[in-house]
Coordinates of C-alpha atoms in Angstrom, one line a residue:
Chain A
A1059 CA 1.4 -88.0 -3.0
Q1060 CA 4.6 -87.6 -5.0
T1061 CA 6.7 -84.5 -4.8
V1062 CA 9.5 -83.2 -7.0
T1063 CA 12.2 -80.9 -5.8
Q1064 CA 14.6 -78.8 -7.9
S1065 CA 17.0 -77.2 -5.5
Q1066 CA 18.6 -74.8 -7.9
P1067 CA 16.4 -71.9 -8.8
E1068 CA 19.0 -70.6 -11.2
M1069 CA 22.1 -71.9 -12.9
S1070 CA 24.6 -70.2 -15.2
V1071 CA 27.1 -71.8 -17.6
Q1072 CA 29.5 -70.6 -20.3
E1073 CA 28.6 -71.5 -23.8
A1074 CA 30.1 -74.8 -24.9
E1075 CA 30.5 -75.9 -21.3
T1076 CA 28.6 -78.7 -19.5
V1077 CA 26.0 -78.1 -16.8
T1078 CA 24.1 -80.4 -14.6
L1079 CA 20.6 -79.6 -13.2
S1080 CA 19.5 -81.4 -10.1
C1081 CA 16.1 -83.1 -9.4
T1082 CA 15.0 -85.3 -6.5
Y1083 CA 11.6 -86.8 -6.0
D1084 CA 9.7 -88.6 -3.3
T1085 CA 7.4 -91.6 -4.1
S1086 CA 6.3 -94.9 -2.7
E1087 CA 5.8 -96.3 -6.1
S1088 CA 8.3 -98.7 -7.6
D1089 CA 7.5 -98.0 -11.2
Y1090 CA 7.0 -94.5 -12.6
Y1091 CA 8.2 -92.1 -15.3
L1092 CA 10.4 -89.1 -15.1
F1093 CA 10.8 -86.2 -17.5
W1094 CA 12.7 -83.1 -18.2
Y1095 CA 10.8 -80.3 -19.9
K1096 CA 12.3 -77.1 -21.3
Q1097 CA 10.3 -73.8 -21.3
P1098 CA 12.0 -71.1 -23.4
P1099 CA 10.8 -67.5 -23.2
S1100 CA 8.2 -68.4 -25.8
R1101 CA 6.7 -70.4 -22.9
Q1102 CA 6.1 -73.5 -25.1
M1103 CA 6.7 -76.6 -23.0
I1104 CA 9.1 -78.9 -24.8
L1105 CA 9.9 -82.4 -23.8
V1106 CA 13.7 -82.8 -23.5
I1107 CA 14.1 -86.4 -22.2
R1108 CA 12.2 -89.1 -20.4
Q1109 CA 13.2 -92.1 -18.2
E1110 CA 11.3 -95.1 -17.3
A1111 CA 12.1 -96.2 -13.7
Y1112 CA 12.3 -99.8 -14.6
K1113 CA 15.1 -99.1 -17.0
Q1114 CA 18.6 -99.1 -15.5
Q1115 CA 20.2 -97.5 -18.5
N1116 CA 20.3 -93.7 -18.4
A1117 CA 18.4 -92.0 -21.2
T1118 CA 20.3 -89.9 -23.7
E1119 CA 19.1 -87.5 -26.4
N1120 CA 21.9 -85.9 -28.3
R1121 CA 23.6 -83.4 -26.0
F1122 CA 21.2 -84.2 -23.2
S1123 CA 21.6 -87.1 -20.8
V1124 CA 20.3 -88.0 -17.4
N1125 CA 21.8 -89.6 -14.3
F1126 CA 19.0 -91.6 -12.8
Q1127 CA 19.7 -93.0 -9.3
K1128 CA 16.6 -94.9 -8.3
A1129 CA 17.7 -95.7 -4.8
A1130 CA 18.6 -92.1 -4.1
K1131 CA 15.5 -90.9 -6.0
S1132 CA 17.6 -88.6 -8.0
F1133 CA 17.2 -87.6 -11.6
S1134 CA 19.7 -85.0 -12.8
L1135 CA 20.0 -83.6 -16.3
K1136 CA 23.3 -83.0 -18.0
I1137 CA 23.6 -80.7 -20.9
S1138 CA 26.9 -81.0 -22.8
D1139 CA 28.3 -78.3 -25.1
S1140 CA 25.8 -75.7 -23.9
Q1141 CA 24.4 -73.5 -26.6
L1142 CA 22.7 -70.1 -26.4
G1143 CA 19.4 -71.8 -27.5
D1144 CA 19.5 -73.9 -24.3
A1145 CA 18.7 -70.9 -22.2
A1146 CA 15.3 -71.6 -20.6
M1147 CA 13.5 -72.8 -17.6
Y1148 CA 13.9 -76.5 -17.1
F1149 CA 11.3 -78.5 -15.2
C1150 CA 11.7 -82.0 -13.8
A1151 CA 8.4 -83.9 -13.7
Y1152 CA 7.1 -87.2 -12.3
R1153 CA 4.3 -89.4 -13.5
S1154 CA 2.8 -92.6 -12.1
P1155 CA 2.8 -95.6 -14.4
P1156 CA 0.1 -95.5 -17.1
Y1157 CA -1.1 -99.0 -16.4
S1158 CA -2.1 -98.0 -12.9
G1159 CA -4.2 -95.2 -14.2
G1160 CA -1.4 -92.7 -13.7
G1161 CA -1.8 -91.7 -17.3
A1162 CA -4.8 -89.7 -16.4
D1163 CA -3.2 -88.1 -13.3
G1164 CA -1.1 -85.6 -15.1
L1165 CA 2.5 -84.6 -14.3
T1166 CA 3.8 -83.5 -11.0
F1167 CA 6.4 -80.7 -11.6
G1168 CA 9.3 -79.3 -9.7
K1169 CA 9.6 -75.6 -9.3
G1170 CA 12.0 -75.3 -12.2
T1171 CA 15.6 -74.2 -12.7
H1172 CA 16.3 -71.1 -14.8
L1173 CA 19.4 -71.8 -17.0
I1174 CA 21.4 -68.9 -18.2
I1175 CA 24.0 -69.4 -21.0
Q1176 CA 26.8 -66.9 -21.0
P1177 CA 28.4 -66.3 -24.4
Chain B
D979 CA 0.3 -78.5 -38.3
T980 CA -0.4 -77.5 -34.8
A981 CA -0.8 -80.5 -32.5
V982 CA -2.4 -78.8 -29.5
S983 CA -3.8 -75.3 -30.0
Q984 CA -5.2 -72.8 -27.5
T985 CA -7.2 -69.7 -28.1
P986 CA -6.7 -67.0 -27.1
K987 CA -3.0 -66.7 -26.4
Y988 CA -3.5 -63.6 -24.3
L989 CA -6.6 -62.6 -22.3
V990 CA -6.9 -59.4 -20.3
T991 CA -10.1 -58.9 -18.4
Q992 CA -11.7 -57.3 -15.3
M993 CA -12.4 -58.9 -12.0
G994 CA -15.8 -60.5 -11.8
N995 CA -16.0 -61.3 -15.5
D996 CA -16.6 -64.7 -17.0
K997 CA -14.2 -66.0 -19.7
S998 CA -13.4 -69.1 -21.6
I999 CA -10.2 -70.6 -23.0
K1000 CA -10.5 -73.1 -25.9
C1001 CA -8.2 -76.1 -26.5
E1002 CA -8.1 -78.4 -29.5
Q1003 CA -5.8 -81.3 -30.3
N1004 CA -5.5 -83.0 -33.7
L1005 CA -3.4 -86.0 -32.4
G1006 CA -6.2 -88.4 -31.9
H1007 CA -5.5 -88.6 -28.2
D1008 CA -8.2 -89.6 -25.7
T1009 CA -6.8 -87.8 -22.7
M1010 CA -6.5 -84.1 -22.2
Y1011 CA -5.4 -81.8 -19.3
W1012 CA -5.4 -78.3 -18.0
Y1013 CA -2.4 -77.0 -16.0
K1014 CA -2.0 -73.7 -14.3
Q1015 CA 1.4 -71.9 -14.2
D1016 CA 1.6 -69.2 -11.5
S1017 CA 3.7 -66.1 -11.4
K1018 CA 6.6 -68.1 -9.9
K1019 CA 6.5 -70.4 -12.9
F1020 CA 5.1 -73.3 -10.8
L1021 CA 3.0 -75.7 -12.9
K1022 CA 0.2 -77.6 -11.4
I1023 CA -2.4 -80.0 -12.8
M1024 CA -6.0 -78.7 -12.6
F1025 CA -8.1 -81.2 -14.5
S1026 CA -7.7 -84.3 -16.7
Y1027 CA -10.3 -85.8 -19.0
N1028 CA -10.3 -89.2 -20.7
N1029 CA -12.7 -89.7 -23.5
K1030 CA -14.8 -86.7 -22.5
E1031 CA -15.0 -87.9 -18.9
L1032 CA -13.6 -86.0 -15.9
I1033 CA -10.8 -88.0 -14.3
I1034 CA -9.0 -85.6 -12.0
N1035 CA -10.1 -82.4 -10.4
E1036 CA -7.2 -81.1 -8.2
T1037 CA -9.1 -79.0 -5.6
V1038 CA -9.8 -76.3 -8.1
P1039 CA -12.5 -73.8 -7.2
N1040 CA -16.0 -74.4 -8.5
R1041 CA -15.6 -71.2 -10.6
F1042 CA -13.5 -73.2 -13.0
S1043 CA -15.5 -75.6 -15.1
P1044 CA -13.9 -77.6 -17.9
K1045 CA -16.1 -78.8 -20.7
S1046 CA -15.3 -81.5 -23.3
P1047 CA -17.7 -81.5 -26.2
D1048 CA -15.7 -84.2 -27.9
K1049 CA -12.4 -86.0 -27.5
A1050 CA -10.5 -83.4 -29.5
H1051 CA -11.6 -80.4 -27.4
L1052 CA -11.3 -79.4 -23.7
N1053 CA -12.4 -75.9 -23.0
L1054 CA -11.9 -74.1 -19.7
H1055 CA -14.6 -71.7 -18.5
I1056 CA -13.9 -69.4 -15.5
N1057 CA -16.7 -67.6 -13.7
S1058 CA -16.3 -64.5 -11.5
L1059 CA -12.6 -64.0 -12.2
E1060 CA -10.4 -63.0 -9.3
L1061 CA -7.0 -61.3 -9.3
G1062 CA -5.4 -64.6 -8.1
D1063 CA -6.6 -66.3 -11.3
S1064 CA -3.9 -64.4 -13.3
A1065 CA -1.6 -67.1 -14.6
V1066 CA -0.6 -69.0 -17.7
Y1067 CA -3.0 -71.8 -18.5
F1068 CA -1.7 -74.8 -20.5
C1069 CA -3.7 -77.4 -22.2
A1070 CA -2.1 -80.8 -22.9
S1071 CA -3.0 -84.1 -24.4
S1072 CA -1.6 -87.6 -24.2
P1073 CA -2.3 -90.9 -25.9
W1074 CA -3.0 -92.6 -22.6
G1075 CA -6.1 -94.8 -22.9
T1076 CA -6.3 -94.4 -26.7
S1077 CA -7.6 -97.5 -28.4
G1078 CA -6.5 -99.7 -25.5
N1079 CA -3.1 -98.2 -25.4
I1080 CA -2.3 -97.6 -21.7
D1081 CA 1.4 -97.7 -22.0
R1082 CA 2.0 -94.4 -23.7
D1083 CA 2.2 -91.3 -21.6
E1084 CA 4.0 -88.5 -23.3
Q1085 CA 2.2 -85.3 -22.9
F1086 CA 2.0 -82.7 -25.7
F1087 CA 1.4 -79.1 -24.5
G1088 CA -0.3 -76.3 -26.1
P1089 CA 1.3 -72.8 -26.4
G1090 CA -0.4 -71.5 -23.2
T1091 CA -2.9 -68.7 -22.6
R1092 CA -1.7 -65.8 -20.4
L1093 CA -4.7 -64.6 -18.4
T1094 CA -4.4 -61.2 -16.7
V1095 CA -7.2 -60.2 -14.4
L1096 CA -7.3 -56.4 -13.5

């Protein structure tokens, strides 16, 4: 079974600064998908970014980017120019490849990192 | 337009009662899920359904019974509620398996239902 570990229960950053959230995972699969989800106080789960393991290029979505190190099984999220609206819980998640039936397995989540943005 | 909706958003009930949470998606997806988020914010898959068929049941007590009357709905019925059932329950859907599409996997979450058992 796959496991996802987020070692930072809480992180704090000044507005406009850059912050990196850590995520490591354990799997025996060679192909898989990784995600970062944001959960603001409204509790809505919002997809921030996704990465396919077979892609070497790191995914980027505006101010959000990942550092995907497949050999190290590491998937960190970098948030640049932090904004007050970025304050939330951030969850790293793993998914087996859809073509192997993993699409029905659901996501395996880490325990989350609470990100605080200081004005 | 709400993609994945859940009702109710809040549910407060007494121990021993039976309750249901409804979920509907208007995305045309074939696969739907239930997740439980405990008091420490940990999210864990409970069930997944593909085209109304149960795919995954992650060692959830028999008191929890999902029902999928059609592909757009996946309801969660809970019997004999216990204090430990207090949590936020999320419904989600994904296009996996839709019309032969097995390559799409992004999950869309509902707003969650906060269940409090007294």
